[in-house]
Short mmCIF file of C-alpha atoms in Angstrom, two decimals:
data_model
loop_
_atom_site.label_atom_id
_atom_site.label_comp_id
_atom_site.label_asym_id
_atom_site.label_seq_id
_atom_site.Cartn_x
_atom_site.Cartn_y
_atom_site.Cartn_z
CA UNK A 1 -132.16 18.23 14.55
CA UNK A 2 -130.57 18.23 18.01
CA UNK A 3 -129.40 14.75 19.94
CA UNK A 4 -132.59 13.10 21.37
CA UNK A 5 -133.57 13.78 25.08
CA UNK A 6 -133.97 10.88 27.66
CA UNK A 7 -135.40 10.49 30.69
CA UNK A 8 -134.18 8.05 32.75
CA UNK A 9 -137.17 6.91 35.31
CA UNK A 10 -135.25 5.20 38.31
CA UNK A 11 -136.55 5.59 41.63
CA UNK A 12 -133.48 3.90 43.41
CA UNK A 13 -131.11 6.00 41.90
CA UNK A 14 -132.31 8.37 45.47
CA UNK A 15 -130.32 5.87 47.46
CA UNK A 16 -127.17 5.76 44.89
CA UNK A 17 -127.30 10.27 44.96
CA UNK A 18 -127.82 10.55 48.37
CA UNK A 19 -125.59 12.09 50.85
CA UNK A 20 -127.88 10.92 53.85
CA UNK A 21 -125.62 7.96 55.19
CA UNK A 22 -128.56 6.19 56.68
CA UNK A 23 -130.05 5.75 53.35
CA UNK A 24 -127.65 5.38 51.20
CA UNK A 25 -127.24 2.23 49.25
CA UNK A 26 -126.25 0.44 45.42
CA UNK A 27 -127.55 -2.25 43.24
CA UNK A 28 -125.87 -2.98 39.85
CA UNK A 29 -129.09 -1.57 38.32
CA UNK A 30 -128.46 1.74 39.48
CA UNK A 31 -125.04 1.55 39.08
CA UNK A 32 -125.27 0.44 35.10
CA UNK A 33 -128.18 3.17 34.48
CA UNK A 34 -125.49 5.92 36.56
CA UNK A 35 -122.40 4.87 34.38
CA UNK A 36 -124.73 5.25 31.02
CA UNK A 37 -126.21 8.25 31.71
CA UNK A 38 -123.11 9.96 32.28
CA UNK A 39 -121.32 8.33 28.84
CA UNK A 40 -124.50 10.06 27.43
CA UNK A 41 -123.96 13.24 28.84
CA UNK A 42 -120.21 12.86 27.75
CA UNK A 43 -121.11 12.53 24.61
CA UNK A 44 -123.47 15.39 24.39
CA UNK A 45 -126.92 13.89 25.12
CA UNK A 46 -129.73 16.12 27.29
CA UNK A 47 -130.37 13.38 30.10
CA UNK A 48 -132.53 14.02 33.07
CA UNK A 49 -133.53 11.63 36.05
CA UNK A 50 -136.94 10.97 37.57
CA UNK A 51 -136.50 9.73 41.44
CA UNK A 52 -137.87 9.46 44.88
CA UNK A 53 -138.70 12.60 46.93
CA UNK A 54 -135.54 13.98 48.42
CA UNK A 55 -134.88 17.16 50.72
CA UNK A 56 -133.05 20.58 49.05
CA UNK A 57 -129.18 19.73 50.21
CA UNK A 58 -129.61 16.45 50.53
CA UNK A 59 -128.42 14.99 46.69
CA UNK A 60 -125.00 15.39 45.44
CA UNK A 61 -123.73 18.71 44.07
CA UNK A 62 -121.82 17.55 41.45
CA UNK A 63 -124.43 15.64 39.23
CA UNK A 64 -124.01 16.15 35.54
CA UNK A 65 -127.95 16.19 34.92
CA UNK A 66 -130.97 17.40 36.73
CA UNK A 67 -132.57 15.16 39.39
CA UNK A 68 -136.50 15.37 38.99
CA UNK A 69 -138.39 14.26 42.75
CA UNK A 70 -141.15 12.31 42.71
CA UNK A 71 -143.07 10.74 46.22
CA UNK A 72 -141.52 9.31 48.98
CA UNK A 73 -141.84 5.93 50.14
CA UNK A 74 -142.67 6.98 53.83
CA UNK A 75 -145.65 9.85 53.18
CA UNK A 76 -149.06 8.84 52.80
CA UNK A 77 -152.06 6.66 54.40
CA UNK A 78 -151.45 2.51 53.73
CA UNK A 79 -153.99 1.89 50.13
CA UNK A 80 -154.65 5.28 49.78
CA UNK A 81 -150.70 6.25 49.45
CA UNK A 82 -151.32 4.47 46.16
CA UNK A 83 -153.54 7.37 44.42
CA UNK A 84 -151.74 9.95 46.55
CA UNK A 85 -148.78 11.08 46.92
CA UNK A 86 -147.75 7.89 44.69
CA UNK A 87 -149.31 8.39 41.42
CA UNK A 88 -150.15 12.15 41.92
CA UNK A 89 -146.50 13.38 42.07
CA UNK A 90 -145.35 10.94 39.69
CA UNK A 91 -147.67 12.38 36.94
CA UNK A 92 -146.36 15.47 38.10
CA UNK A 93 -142.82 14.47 37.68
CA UNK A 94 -143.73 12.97 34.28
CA UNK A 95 -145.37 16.45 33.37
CA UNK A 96 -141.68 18.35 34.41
CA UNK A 97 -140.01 15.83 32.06
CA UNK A 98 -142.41 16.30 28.90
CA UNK A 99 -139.52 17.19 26.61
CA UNK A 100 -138.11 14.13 26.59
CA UNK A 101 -137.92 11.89 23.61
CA UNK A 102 -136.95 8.46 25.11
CA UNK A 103 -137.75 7.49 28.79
CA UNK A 104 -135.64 4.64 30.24
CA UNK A 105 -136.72 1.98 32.67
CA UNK A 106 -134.83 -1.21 34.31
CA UNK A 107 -137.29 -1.65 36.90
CA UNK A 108 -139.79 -4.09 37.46
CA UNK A 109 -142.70 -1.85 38.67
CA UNK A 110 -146.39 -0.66 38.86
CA UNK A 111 -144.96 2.35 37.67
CA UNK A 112 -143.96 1.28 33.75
CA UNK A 113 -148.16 1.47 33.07
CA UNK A 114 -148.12 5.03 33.84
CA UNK A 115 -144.74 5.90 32.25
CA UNK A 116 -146.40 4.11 28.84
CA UNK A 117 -149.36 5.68 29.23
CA UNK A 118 -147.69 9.18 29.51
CA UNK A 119 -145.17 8.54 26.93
CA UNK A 120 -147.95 7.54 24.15
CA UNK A 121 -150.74 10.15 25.18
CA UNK A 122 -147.20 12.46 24.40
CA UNK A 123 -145.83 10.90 21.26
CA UNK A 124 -142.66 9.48 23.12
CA UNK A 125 -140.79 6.19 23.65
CA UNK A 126 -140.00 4.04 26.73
CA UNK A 127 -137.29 1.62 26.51
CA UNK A 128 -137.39 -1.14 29.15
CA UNK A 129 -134.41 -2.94 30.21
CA UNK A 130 -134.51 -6.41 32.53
CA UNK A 131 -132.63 -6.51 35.31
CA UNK A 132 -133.02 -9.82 36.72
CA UNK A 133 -134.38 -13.31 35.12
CA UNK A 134 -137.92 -12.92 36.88
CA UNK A 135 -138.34 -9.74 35.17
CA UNK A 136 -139.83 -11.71 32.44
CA UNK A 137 -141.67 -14.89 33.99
CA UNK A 138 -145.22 -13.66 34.99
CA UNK A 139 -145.06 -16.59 37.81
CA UNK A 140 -142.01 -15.04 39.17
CA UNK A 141 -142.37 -11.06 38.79
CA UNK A 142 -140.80 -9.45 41.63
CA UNK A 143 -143.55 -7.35 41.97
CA UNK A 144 -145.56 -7.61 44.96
CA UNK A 145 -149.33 -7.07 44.89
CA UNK A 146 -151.68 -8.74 42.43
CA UNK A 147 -152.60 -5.15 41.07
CA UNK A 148 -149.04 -4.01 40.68
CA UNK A 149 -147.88 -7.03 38.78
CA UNK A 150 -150.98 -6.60 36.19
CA UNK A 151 -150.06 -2.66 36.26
CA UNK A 152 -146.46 -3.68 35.35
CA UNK A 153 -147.54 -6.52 33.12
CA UNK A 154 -149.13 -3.91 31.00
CA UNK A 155 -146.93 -1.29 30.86
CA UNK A 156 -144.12 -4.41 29.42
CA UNK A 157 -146.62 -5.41 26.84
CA UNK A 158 -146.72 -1.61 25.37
CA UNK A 159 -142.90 -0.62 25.41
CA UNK A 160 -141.15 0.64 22.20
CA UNK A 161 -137.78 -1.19 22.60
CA UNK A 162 -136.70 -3.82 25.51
CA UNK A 163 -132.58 -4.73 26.38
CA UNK A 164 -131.69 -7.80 27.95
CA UNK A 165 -128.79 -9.20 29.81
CA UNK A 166 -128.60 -12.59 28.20
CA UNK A 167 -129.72 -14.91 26.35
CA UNK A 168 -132.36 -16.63 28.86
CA UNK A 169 -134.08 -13.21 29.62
CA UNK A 170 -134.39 -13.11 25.64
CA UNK A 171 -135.97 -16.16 25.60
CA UNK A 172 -138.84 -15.10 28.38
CA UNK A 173 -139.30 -12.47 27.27
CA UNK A 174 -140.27 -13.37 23.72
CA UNK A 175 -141.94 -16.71 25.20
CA UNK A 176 -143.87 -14.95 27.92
CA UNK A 177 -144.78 -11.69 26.10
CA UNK A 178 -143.88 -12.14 22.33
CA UNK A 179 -141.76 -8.94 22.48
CA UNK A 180 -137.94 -9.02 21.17
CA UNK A 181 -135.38 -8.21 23.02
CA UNK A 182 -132.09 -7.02 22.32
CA UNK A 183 -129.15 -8.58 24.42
CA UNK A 184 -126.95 -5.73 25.46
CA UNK A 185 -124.07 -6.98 27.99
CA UNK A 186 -123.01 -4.89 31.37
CA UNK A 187 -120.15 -2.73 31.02
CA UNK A 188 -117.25 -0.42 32.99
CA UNK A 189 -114.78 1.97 33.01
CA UNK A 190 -111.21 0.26 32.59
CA UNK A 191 -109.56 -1.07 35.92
CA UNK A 192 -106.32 0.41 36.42
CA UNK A 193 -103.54 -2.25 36.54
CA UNK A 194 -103.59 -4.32 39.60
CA UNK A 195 -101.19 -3.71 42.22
CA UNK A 196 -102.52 -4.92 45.43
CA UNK A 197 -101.63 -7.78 47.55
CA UNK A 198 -104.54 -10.50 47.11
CA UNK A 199 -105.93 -10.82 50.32
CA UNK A 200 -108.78 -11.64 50.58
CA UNK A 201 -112.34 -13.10 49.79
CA UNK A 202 -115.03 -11.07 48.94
CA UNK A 203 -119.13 -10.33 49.00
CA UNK A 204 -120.53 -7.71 47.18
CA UNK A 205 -124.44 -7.05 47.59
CA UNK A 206 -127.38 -5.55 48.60
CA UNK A 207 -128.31 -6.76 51.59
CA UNK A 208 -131.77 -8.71 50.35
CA UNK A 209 -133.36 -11.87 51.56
CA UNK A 210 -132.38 -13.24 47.73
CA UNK A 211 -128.38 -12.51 48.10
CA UNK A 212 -128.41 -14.71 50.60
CA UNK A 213 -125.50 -12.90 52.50
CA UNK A 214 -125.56 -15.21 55.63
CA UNK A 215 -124.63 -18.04 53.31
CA UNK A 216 -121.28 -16.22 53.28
CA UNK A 217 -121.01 -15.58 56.91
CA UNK A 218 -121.20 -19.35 57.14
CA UNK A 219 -118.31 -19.89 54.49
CA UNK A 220 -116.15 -17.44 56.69
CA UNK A 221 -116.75 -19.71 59.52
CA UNK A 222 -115.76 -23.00 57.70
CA UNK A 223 -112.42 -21.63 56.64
CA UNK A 224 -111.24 -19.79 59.98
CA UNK A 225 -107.78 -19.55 58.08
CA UNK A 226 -109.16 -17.09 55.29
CA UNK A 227 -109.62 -13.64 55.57
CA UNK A 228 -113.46 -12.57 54.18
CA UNK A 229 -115.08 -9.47 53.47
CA UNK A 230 -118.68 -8.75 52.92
CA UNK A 231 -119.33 -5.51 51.90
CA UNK A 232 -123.29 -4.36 51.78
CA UNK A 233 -124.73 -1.51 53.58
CA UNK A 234 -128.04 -0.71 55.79
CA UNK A 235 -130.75 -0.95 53.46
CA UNK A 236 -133.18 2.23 52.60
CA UNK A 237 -135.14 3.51 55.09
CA UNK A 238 -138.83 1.79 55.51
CA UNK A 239 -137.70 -1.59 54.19
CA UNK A 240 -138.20 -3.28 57.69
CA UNK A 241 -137.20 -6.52 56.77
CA UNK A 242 -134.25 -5.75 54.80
CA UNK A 243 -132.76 -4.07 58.40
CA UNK A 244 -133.73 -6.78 60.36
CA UNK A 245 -131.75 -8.91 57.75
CA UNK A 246 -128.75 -6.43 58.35
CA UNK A 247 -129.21 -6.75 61.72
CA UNK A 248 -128.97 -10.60 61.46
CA UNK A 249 -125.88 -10.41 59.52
CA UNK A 250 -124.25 -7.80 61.41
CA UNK A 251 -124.77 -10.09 64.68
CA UNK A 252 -123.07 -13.12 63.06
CA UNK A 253 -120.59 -11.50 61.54
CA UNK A 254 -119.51 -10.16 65.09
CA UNK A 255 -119.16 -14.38 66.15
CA UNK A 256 -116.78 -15.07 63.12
CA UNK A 257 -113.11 -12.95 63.66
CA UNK A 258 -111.67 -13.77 60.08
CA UNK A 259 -114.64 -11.88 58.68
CA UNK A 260 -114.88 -8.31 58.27
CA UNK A 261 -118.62 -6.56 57.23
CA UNK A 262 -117.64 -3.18 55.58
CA UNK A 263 -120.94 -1.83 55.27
CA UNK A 264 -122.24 0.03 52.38
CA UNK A 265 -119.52 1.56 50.15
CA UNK A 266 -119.45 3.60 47.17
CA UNK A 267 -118.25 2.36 43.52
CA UNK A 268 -114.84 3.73 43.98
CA UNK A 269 -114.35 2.44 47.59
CA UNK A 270 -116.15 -1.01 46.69
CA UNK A 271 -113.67 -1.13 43.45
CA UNK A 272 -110.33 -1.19 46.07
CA UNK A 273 -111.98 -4.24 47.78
CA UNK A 274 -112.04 -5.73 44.55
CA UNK A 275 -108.34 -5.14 43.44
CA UNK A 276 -106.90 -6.40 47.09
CA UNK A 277 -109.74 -9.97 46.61
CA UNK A 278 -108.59 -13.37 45.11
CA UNK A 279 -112.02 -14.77 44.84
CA UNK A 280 -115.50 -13.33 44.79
CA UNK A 281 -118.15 -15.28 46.27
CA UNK A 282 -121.71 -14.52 44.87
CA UNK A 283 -124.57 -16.56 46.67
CA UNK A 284 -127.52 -15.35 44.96
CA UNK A 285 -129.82 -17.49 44.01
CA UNK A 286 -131.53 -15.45 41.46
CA UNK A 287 -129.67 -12.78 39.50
CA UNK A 288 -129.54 -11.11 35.65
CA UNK A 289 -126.26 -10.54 34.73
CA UNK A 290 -124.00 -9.15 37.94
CA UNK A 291 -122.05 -6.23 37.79
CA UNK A 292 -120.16 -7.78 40.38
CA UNK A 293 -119.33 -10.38 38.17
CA UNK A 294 -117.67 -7.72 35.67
CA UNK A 295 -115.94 -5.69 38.57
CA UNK A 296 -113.82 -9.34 39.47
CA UNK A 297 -113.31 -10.22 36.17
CA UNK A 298 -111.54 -6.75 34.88
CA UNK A 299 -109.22 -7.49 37.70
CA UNK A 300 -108.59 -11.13 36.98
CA UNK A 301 -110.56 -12.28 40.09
CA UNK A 302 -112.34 -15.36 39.34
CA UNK A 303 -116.06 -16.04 40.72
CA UNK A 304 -117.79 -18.73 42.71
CA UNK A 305 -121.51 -18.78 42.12
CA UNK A 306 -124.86 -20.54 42.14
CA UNK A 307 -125.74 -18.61 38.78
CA UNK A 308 -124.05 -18.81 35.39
CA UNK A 309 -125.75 -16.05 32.94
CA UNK A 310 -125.23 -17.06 29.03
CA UNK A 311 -123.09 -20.02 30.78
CA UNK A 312 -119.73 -17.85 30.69
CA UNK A 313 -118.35 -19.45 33.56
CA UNK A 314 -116.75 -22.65 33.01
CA UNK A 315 -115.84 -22.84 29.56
CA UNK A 316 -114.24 -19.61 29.57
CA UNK A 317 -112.29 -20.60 33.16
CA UNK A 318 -113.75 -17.67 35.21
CA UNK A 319 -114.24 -19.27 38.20
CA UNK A 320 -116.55 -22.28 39.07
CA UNK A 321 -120.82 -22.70 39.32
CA UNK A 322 -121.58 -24.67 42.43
CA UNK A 323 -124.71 -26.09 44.06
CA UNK A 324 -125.09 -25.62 47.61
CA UNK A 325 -122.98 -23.80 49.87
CA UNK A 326 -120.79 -27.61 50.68
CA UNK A 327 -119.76 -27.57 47.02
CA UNK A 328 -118.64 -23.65 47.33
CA UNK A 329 -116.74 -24.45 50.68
CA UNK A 330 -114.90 -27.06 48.67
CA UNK A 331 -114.06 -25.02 45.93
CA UNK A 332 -111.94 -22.92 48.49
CA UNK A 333 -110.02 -25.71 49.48
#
């Protein structure tokens, strides 16, 4: 009996594969699901990808596993885009992945009720894993229609196995659905030694409403005397208010001359800002467990934050929870 087969369903992972600059983008999500599936191949495991619609040319050449397209956000009629192309050509994607044994999601999504109903009506497993705290509080779900949260509600309540980031997603989970989860931490390839000068202060995001990225354009501005760096790139196309938002940020950042806005960069560009930082700023107000958080750390860059997953911050001494943005602008002091 051969190595199971899995299917990792991750429509984001488009903007992570891409070579189209203007959509190109990361969130530690992608980024954790990219790193595993690639120990799994490594290690001799079939692993496949289900993913947004994407053009022949268009997705990296070099991918260790095949890339399976589903719809695109931009085709189809408002409502009816729903039945079709949505849930058409994602049962047809499902149908192209049918010899899979374990599908993987870390999405919180309409699209888990047809992934369980596939994987049953097939005889296969689906493995969710949280990505951030709201995953798991039905008041919260960042989901955003009443029909997609009950879709997605119901397609939690039916998985085979569910990882979690830490101990309070644990606790929602079982409270909110009675389903156990298993706490699995973030992880990376070793850091090579460091051997840049510390120079700066660093952002690392997606640029979302939620990151709060113009909190850090503010804490440039306080401390004219520090250099800052936000790095975050132009959102994926048809996300309207996620531009605008980039738009906002890229217009203040142009007022403050100690900051500099890098843009979206990939994992091995985004890790040299990360060897050269001496602090990392995160000012999310909602998060699971950053892989930002991990990518400081390795390098012995302590954190400033609003969240504290598991509580690891203090009593381990790296880096300091704050407030507000007033109690972050005095921890630079």
């Amino acid at each position: 009996m051969g190595k199971p087969k899995i299917c990792f369903v991750s429509m984001n992972m488009y903007h992570l594969l891409t070579c189209q600059q203007g959509a190109r983008g990361m969130g530690g999500g992608e980024l954790q699901v990219l790193l595993i599936a690639r120990e799994l191949v490594a290690r001799g495991y079939p692993v496949s990808f289900i993913t947004l619609a994407y053009d022949p040319g268009e997705i990296q050449e070099d991918l260790p596993f095949p890339l399976i397209p589903s719809y695109s956000k931009q085709d189809g009629w408002p409502v009816l885009r729903f039945f079709y192309p949505r849930m058409y050509r994602l049962w047809k994607a499902l149908q192209q992945s049918v010899d899979a044994d374990i599908y993987y999601m870390n999405m919180a999504s309409y699209i888990l009720a047809p992934l369980v109903y596939f994987a049953r009506k097939h005889g296969k497993k689906v493995l969710f894993a949280g990505a951030i705290d709201t995953d798991f509080e039905p008041e919260h779900l960042p989901v955003p229609t009443w029909k997609d949260r009950r879709m997605y509600c119901w397609g939690l309540r039916r998985c085979d196995a569910y990882v979690v980031q830490h101990r309070q997603q644990q606790q929602a989970l079982m409270q909110n659905f009675r389903r156990e989860g298993r706490i699995i931490y973030y992880g990376l390839p070793p850091a090579p030694d460091p051997q840049e000068e510390r120079a700066h202060i660093l952002w690392v995001a997606s640029i979302k409403r939620k990151k709060h990225p113009e909190l850090f354009v503010e804490l440039a501005r306080r401390h004219p005397a520090e250099k800052f760096v936000l790095v975050g790139g132009v959102p994926p196309k048809g996300d309207d208010d996620q531009h605008r938002l980039f738009e906002e940020v890229q217009a203040a950042a142009r007022q403050v001359p100690n900051l500099t806005l890098k843009g979206f960069l990939p994992f091995e560009e985004a890790a040299r800002e990360f060897a050269r930082a001496k602090l990392f700023i995160n000012t999310s107000d909602l998060e699971g467990f950053p892989t930002t958080y991990l990518q400081a750390w390795q390098r012995g860059v302590p954190v400033i934050s609003f969240v504290n997953p598991d509580d690891l911050i203090n009593p381990n001494r790296l880096g300091k929870v704050v407030k507000n943005l007033d109690e972050m602008s005095a921890a630079l002091r």
